[in-house]
Structures are given as structure tokens and as C-alpha cells.
Short mmCIF file of N, CA and C in Angstrom, two decimals:
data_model
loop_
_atom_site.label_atom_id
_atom_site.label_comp_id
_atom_site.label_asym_id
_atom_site.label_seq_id
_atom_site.Cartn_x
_atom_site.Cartn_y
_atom_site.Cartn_z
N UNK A 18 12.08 12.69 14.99
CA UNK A 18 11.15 11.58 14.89
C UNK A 18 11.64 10.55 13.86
N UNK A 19 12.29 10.98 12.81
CA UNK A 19 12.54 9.97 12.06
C UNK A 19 13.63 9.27 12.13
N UNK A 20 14.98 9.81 13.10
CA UNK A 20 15.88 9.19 13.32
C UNK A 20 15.26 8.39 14.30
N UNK A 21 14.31 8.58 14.94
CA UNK A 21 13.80 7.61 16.33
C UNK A 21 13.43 6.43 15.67
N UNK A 22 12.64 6.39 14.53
CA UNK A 22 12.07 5.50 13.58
C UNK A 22 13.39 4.90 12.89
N UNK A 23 14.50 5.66 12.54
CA UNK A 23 15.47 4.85 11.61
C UNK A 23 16.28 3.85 12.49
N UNK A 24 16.08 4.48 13.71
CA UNK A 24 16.72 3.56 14.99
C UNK A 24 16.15 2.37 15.61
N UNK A 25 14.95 2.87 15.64
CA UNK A 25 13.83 1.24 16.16
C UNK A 25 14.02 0.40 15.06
N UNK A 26 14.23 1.07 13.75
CA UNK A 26 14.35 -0.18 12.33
C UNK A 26 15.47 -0.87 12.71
N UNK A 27 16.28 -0.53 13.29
CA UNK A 27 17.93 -1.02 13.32
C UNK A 27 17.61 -2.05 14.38
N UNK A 28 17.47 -1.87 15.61
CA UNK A 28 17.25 -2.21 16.21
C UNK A 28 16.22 -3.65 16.78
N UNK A 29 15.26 -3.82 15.13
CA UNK A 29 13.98 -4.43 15.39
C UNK A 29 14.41 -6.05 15.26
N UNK A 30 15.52 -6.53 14.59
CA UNK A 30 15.63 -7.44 14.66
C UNK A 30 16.14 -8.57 15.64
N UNK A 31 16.91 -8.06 16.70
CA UNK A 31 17.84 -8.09 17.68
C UNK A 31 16.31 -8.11 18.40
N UNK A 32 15.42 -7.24 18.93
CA UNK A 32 14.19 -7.21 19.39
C UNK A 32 12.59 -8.02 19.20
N UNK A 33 12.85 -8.24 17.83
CA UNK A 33 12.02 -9.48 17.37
C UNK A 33 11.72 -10.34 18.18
N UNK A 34 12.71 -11.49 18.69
CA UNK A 34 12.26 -12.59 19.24
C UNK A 34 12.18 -12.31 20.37
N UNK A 35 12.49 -10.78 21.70
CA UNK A 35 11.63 -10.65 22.35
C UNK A 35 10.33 -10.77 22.92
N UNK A 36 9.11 -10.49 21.56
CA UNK A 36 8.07 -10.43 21.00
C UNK A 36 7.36 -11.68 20.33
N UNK A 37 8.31 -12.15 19.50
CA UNK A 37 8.07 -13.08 18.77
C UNK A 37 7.51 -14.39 19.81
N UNK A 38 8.71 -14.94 20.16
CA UNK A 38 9.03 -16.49 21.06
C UNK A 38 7.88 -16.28 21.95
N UNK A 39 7.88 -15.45 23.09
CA UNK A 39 6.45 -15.30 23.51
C UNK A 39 5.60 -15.40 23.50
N UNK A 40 5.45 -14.86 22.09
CA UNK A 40 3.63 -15.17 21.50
C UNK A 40 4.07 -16.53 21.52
N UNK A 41 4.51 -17.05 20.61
CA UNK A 41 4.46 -18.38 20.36
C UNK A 41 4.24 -18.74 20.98
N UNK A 42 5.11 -19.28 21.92
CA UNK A 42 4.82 -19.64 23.37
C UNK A 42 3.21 -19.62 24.22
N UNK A 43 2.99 -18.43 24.49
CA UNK A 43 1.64 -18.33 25.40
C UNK A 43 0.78 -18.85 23.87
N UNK A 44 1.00 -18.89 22.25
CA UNK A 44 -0.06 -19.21 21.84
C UNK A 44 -0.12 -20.89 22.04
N UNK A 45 0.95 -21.41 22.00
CA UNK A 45 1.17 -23.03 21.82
C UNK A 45 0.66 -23.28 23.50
N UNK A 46 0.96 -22.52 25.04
CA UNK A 46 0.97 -23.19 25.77
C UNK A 46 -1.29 -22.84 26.27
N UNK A 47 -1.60 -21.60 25.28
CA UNK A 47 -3.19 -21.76 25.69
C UNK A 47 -3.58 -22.61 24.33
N UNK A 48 -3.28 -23.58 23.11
CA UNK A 48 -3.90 -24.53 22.64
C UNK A 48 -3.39 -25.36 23.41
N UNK A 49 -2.13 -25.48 24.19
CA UNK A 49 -2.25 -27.59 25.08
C UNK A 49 -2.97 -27.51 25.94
N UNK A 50 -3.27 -26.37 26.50
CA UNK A 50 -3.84 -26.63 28.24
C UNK A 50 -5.48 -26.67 28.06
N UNK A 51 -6.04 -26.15 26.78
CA UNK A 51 -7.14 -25.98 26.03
C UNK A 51 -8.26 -27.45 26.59
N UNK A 52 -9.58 -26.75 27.35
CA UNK A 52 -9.87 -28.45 27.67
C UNK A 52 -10.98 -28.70 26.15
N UNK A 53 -10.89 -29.74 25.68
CA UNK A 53 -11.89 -29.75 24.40
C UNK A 53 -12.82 -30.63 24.98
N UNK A 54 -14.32 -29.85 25.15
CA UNK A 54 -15.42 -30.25 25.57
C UNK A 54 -16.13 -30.41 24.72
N UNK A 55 -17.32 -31.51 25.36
CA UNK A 55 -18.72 -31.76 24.06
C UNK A 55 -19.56 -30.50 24.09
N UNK A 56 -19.70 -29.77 25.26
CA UNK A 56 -20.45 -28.43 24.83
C UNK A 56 -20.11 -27.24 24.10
N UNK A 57 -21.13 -26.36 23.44
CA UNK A 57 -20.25 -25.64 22.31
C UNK A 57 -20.04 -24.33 23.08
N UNK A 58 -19.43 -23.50 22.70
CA UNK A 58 -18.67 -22.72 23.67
C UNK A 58 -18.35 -21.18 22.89
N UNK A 59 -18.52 -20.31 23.02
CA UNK A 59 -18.00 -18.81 21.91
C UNK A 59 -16.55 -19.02 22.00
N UNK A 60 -15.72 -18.85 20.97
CA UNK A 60 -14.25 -19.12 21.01
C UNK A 60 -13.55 -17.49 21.44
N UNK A 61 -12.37 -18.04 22.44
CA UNK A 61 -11.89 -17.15 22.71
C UNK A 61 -10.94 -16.41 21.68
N UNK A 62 -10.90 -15.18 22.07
CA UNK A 62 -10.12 -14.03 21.16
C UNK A 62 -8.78 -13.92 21.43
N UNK A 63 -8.18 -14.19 22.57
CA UNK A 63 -6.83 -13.94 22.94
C UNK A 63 -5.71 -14.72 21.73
N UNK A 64 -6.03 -16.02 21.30
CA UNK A 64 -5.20 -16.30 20.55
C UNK A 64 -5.09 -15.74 19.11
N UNK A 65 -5.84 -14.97 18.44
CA UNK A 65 -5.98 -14.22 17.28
C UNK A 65 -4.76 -13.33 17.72
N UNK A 66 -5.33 -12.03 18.73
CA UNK A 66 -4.74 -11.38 18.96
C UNK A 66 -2.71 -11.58 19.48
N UNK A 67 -3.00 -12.65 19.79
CA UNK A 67 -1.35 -12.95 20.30
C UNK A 67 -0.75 -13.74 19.20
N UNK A 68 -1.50 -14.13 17.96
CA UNK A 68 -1.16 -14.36 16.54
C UNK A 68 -0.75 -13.18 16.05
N UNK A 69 -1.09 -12.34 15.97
CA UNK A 69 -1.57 -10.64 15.18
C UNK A 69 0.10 -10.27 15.79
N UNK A 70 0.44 -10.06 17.35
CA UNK A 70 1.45 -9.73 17.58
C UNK A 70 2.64 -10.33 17.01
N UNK A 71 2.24 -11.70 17.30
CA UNK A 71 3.76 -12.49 16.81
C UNK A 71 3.70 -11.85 15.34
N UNK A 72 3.05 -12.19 14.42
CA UNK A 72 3.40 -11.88 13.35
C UNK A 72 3.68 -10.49 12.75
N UNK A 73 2.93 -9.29 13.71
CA UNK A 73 3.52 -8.04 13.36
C UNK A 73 5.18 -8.18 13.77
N UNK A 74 5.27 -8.57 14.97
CA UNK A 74 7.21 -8.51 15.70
C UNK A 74 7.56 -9.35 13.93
N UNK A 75 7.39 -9.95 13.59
CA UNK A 75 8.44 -10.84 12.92
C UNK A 75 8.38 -10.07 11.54
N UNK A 76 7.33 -9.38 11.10
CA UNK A 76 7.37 -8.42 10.08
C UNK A 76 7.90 -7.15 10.30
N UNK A 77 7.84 -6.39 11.62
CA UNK A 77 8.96 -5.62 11.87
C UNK A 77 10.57 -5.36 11.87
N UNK A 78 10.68 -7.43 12.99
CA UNK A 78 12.13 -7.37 12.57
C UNK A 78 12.54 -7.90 11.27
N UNK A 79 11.90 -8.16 10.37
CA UNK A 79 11.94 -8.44 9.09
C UNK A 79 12.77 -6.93 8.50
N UNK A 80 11.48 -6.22 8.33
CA UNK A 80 11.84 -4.38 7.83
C UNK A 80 13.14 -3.88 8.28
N UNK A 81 13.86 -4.44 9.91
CA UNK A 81 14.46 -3.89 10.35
C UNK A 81 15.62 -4.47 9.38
N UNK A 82 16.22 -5.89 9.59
CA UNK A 82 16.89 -6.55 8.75
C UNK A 82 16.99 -5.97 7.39
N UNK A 83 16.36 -6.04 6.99
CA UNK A 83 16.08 -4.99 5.25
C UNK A 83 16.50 -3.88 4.93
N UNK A 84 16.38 -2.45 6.41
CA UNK A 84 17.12 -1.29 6.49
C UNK A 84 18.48 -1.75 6.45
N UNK A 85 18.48 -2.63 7.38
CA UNK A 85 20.25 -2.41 7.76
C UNK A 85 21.08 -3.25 7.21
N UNK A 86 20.51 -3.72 5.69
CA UNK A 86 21.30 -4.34 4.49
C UNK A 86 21.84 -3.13 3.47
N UNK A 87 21.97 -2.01 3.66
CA UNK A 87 21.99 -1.68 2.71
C UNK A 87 22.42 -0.80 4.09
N UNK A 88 22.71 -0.76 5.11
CA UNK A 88 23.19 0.44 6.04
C UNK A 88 25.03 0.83 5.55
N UNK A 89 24.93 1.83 5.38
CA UNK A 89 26.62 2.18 5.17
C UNK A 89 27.20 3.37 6.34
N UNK A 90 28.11 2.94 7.29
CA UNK A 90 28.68 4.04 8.30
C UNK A 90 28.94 5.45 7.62
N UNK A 91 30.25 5.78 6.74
CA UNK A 91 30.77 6.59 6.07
C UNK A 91 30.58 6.76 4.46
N UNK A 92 30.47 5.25 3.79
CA UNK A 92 30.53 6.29 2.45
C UNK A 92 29.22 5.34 1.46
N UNK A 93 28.88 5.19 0.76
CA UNK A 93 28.31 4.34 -0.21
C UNK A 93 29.29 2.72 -0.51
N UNK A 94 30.73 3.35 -0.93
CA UNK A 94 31.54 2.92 -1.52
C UNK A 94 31.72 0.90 -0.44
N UNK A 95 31.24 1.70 0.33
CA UNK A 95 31.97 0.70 2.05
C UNK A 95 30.69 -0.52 1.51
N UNK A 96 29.57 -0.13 1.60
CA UNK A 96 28.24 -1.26 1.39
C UNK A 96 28.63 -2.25 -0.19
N UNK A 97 28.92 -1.11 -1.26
CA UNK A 97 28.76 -1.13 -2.79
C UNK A 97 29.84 -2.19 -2.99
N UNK A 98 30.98 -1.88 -2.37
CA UNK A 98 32.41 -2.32 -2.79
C UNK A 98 31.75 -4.44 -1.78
N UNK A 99 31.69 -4.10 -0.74
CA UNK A 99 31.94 -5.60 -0.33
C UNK A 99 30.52 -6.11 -0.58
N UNK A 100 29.65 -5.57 -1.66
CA UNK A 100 29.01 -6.38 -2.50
C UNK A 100 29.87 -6.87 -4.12
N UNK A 101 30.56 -5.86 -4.53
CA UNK A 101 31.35 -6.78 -5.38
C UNK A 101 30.56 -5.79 -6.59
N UNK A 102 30.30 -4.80 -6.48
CA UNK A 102 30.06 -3.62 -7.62
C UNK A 102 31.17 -3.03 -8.08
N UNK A 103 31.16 -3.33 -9.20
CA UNK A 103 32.58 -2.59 -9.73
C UNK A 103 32.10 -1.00 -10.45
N UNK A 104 33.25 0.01 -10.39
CA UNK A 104 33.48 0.88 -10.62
C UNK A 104 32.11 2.09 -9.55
N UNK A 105 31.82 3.78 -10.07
CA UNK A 105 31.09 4.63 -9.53
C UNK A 105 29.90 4.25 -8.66
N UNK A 106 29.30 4.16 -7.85
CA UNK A 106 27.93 3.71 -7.93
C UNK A 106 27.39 4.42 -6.33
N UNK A 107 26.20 4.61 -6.52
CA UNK A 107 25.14 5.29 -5.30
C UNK A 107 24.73 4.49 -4.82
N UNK A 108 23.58 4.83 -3.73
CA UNK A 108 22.81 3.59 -2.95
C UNK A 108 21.57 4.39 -3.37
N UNK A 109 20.50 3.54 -3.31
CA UNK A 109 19.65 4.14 -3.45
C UNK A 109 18.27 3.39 -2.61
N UNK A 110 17.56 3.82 -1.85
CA UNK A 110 16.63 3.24 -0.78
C UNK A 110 15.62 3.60 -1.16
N UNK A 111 14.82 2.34 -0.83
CA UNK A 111 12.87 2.70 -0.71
C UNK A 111 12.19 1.54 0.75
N UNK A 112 11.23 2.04 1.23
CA UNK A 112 10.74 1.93 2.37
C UNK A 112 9.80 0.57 2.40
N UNK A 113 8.76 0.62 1.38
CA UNK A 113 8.27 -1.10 1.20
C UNK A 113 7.95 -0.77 -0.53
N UNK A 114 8.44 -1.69 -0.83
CA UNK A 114 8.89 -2.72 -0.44
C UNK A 114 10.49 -2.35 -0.19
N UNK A 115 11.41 -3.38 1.12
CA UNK A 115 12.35 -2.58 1.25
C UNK A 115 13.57 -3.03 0.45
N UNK A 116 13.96 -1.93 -0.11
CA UNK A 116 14.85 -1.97 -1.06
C UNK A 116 16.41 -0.69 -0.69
N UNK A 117 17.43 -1.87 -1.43
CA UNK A 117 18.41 -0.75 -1.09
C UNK A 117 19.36 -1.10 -2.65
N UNK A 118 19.95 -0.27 -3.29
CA UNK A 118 20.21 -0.81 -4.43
C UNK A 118 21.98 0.54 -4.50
N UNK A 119 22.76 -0.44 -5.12
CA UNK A 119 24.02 0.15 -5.86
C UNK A 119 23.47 -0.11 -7.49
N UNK A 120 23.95 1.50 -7.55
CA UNK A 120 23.15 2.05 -8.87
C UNK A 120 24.74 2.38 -9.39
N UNK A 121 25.23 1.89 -10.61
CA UNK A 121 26.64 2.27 -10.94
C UNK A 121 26.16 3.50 -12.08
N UNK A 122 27.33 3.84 -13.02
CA UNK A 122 27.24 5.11 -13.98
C UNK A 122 25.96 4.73 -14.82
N UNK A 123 26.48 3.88 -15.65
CA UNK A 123 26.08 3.13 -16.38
C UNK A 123 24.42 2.58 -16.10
N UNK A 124 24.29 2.44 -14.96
CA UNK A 124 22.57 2.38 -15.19
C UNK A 124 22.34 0.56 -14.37
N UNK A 125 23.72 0.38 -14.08
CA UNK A 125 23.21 -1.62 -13.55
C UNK A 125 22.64 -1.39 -11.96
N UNK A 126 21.72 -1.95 -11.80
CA UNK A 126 21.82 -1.94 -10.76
C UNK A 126 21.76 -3.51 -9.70
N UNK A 127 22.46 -3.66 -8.23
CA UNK A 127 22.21 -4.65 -7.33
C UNK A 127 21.93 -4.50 -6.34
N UNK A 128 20.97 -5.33 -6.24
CA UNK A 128 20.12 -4.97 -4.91
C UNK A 128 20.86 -5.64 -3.56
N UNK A 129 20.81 -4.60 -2.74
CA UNK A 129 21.21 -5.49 -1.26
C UNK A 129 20.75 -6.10 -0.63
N UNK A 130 19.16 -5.62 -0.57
CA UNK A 130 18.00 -6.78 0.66
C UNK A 130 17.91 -8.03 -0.37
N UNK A 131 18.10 -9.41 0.96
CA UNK A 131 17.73 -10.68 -0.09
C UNK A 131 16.34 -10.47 -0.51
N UNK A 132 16.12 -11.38 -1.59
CA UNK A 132 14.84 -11.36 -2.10
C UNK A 132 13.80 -11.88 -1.54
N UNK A 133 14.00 -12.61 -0.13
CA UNK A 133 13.25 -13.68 0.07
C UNK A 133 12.46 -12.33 1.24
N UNK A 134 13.25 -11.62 2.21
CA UNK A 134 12.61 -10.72 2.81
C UNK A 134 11.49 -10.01 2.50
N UNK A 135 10.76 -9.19 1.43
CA UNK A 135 10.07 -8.96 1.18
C UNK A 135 8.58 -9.99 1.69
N UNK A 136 8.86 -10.69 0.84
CA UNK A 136 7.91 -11.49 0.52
C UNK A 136 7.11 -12.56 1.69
N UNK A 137 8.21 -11.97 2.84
CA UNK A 137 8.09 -12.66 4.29
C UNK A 137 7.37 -11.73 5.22
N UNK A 138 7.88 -10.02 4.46
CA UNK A 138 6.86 -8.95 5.32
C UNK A 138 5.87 -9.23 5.31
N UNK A 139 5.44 -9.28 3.74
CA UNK A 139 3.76 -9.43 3.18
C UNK A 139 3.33 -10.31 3.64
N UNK A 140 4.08 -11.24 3.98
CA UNK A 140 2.91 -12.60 4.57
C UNK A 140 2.59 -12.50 5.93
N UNK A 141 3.74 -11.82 6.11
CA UNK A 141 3.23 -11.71 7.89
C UNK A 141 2.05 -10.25 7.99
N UNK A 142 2.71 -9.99 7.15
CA UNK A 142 1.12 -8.73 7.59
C UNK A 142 -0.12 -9.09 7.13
N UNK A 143 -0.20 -9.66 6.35
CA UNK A 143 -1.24 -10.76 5.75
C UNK A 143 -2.32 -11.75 6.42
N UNK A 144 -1.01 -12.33 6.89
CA UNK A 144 -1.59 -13.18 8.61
C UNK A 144 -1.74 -12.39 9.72
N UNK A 145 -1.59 -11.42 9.96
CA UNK A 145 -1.37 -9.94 10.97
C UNK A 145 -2.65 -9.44 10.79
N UNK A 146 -2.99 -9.27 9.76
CA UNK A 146 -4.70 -8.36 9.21
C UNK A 146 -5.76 -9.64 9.11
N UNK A 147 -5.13 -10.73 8.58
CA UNK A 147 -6.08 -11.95 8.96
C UNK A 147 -6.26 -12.29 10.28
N UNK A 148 -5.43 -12.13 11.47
CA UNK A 148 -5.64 -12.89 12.74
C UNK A 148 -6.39 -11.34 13.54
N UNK A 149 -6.49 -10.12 13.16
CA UNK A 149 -6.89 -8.96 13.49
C UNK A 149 -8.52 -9.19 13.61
N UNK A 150 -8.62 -9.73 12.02
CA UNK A 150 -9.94 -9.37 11.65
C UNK A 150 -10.73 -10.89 12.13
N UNK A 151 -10.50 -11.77 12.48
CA UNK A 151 -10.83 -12.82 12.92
C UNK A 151 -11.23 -12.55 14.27
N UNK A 152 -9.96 -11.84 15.17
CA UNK A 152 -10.26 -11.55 16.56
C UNK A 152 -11.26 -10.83 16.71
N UNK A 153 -12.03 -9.44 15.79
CA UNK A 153 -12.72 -9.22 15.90
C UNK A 153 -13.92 -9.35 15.68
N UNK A 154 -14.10 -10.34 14.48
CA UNK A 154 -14.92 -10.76 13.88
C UNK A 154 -15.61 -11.76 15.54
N UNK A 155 -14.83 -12.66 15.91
CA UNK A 155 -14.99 -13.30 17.07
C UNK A 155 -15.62 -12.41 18.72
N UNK A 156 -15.10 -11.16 18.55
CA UNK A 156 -15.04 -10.31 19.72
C UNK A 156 -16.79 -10.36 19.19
N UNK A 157 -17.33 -9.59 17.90
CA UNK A 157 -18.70 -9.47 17.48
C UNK A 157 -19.44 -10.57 17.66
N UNK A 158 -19.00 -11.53 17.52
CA UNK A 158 -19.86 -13.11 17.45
C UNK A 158 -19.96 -13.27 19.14
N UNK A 159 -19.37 -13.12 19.60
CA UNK A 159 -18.91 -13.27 21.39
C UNK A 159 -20.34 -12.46 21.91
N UNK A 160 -20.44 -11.09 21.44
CA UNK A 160 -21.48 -10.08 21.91
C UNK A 160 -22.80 -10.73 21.63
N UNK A 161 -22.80 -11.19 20.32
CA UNK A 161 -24.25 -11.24 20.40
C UNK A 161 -24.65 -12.65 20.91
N UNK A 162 -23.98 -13.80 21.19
CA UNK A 162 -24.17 -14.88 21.75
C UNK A 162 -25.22 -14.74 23.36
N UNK A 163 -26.16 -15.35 23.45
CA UNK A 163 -26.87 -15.07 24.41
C UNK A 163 -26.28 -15.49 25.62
N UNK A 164 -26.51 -15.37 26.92
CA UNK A 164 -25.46 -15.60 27.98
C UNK A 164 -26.69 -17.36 28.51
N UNK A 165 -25.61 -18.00 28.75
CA UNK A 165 -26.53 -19.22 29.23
C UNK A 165 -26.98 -19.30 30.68
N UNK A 166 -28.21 -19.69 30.40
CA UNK A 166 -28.81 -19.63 31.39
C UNK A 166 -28.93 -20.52 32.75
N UNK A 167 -28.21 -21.42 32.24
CA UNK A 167 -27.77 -22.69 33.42
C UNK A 167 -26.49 -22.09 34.34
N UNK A 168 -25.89 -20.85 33.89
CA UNK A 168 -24.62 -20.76 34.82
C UNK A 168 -25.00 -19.58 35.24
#
């Protein structure tokens, strides 16, 4: 199971805009076609939800990108060295925030994931749990709206 998981990480970025462009897409092409009427109307949920996706895909292939900065085939030395670490040094990994680091004797350490990644997960999951809770918040507002009686 967890190589299945270390593999979809690898994999997620290359897969991203599968996911990604799509949403976008169906979200940009249901706001143009959108008719804006004078009557008021319960707002639909589909675009929350196809927000929620895009932005989980792009925080996935985010994570994925992040694993496989710090991916080494055979040795430590292979990642450590064509970062430009001089002398002994380990790798050392953590999951989120994602981090991959050459740790030399001596105690220095450099990190491999850019810095800017992180901080691009969090926002997208951010907007991911915001467009979640909106959709449902909306799905609830939808229910109790009375059904009109002219149609």
C-alpha cells in the first residue's frame, strides 16, 4: 500500500493537469454560458465542487513534485552531490510539510523542495475546504428553499 501511495506521489504531477485544466475549464465554460436573470434563484453547487477538485489535483500534484525533489535512484550521494553539498551527508524526509533535506556530519542542513511549494499546498487545500464547505453550505440552503409555486 505504501509503495502504491509512493507511486501515485510520483506520478501526481505529470497527472495534475489531467484534473486540473478540466475543472477549469467546465468551471470558466458554466460561469460564460451562466444566463444572469432579474429573478432570484438558489445557486448552484456544481461549481464549488469542481473548484474543490481543481484545487485538490493541483495540491496533489504539488505533494507529488515535492516527493520527487528529493527522489534519489541508488545512493543519497546522487541527489546531495548535484545539489552542491559538500562532504558526508543523509537525506532526510517528512510528509507535510514536504520536506527532503541533505543533513551533512556536521549538523548543516539543505533543503531540496523549493520553498515556494509548501505554501502552494496550503492554499490549495485552503481553497479545497473553503469551496467544500460552501458547496455544502449551498447544498443546505438549496433544501430548505421552498419549491416555487408558479413552475
Amino acid at each position: 500500500m505504501t509503495v502504491a501511495l509512493y507511486i501515485a506521489a510520483l506520478w501526481a504531477p505529470q497527472l495534475m493537469p489531467c484534473l486540473a485544466v478540466p475543472s477549469a475549464v467546465a468551471l470558466a465554460v458554466r460561469i460564460r454560458t451562466r444566463t444572469w436573470g432579474r429573478a432570484w434563484y438558489a445557486p448552484d453547487t456544481a461549481p464549488s465542487f469542481v473548484l474543490a477538485l481543481m484545487t485538490a489535483a493541483v495540491a496533489f500534484g504539488l505533494f507529488g513534485y515535492g516527493v520527487a525533489c528529493g527522489f534519489y535512484l541508488l545512493d543519497p550521494d546522487q541527489t546531495c552531490g548535484a545539489q552542491g553539498v559538500p562532504g558526508d551527508r543523509i537525506v532526510t524526509h517528512e510528509t507535510l510539510p514536504v520536506s527532503a533535506r541533505c543533513v551533512t556530519e556536521a549538523g548543516a542542513a539543505t533543503e531540496l523542495v523549493p520553498f515556494w511549494v509548501n505554501q502552494v499546498i496550503y492554499l490549495c487545500l485552503l481553497v479545497c475546504a473553503a469551496a467544500i464547505g460552501a458547496g455544502a453550505a449551498l447544498l443546505h440552503r438549496k433544501e430548505m428553499v421552498p419549491a416555487d409555486p408558479a413552475s
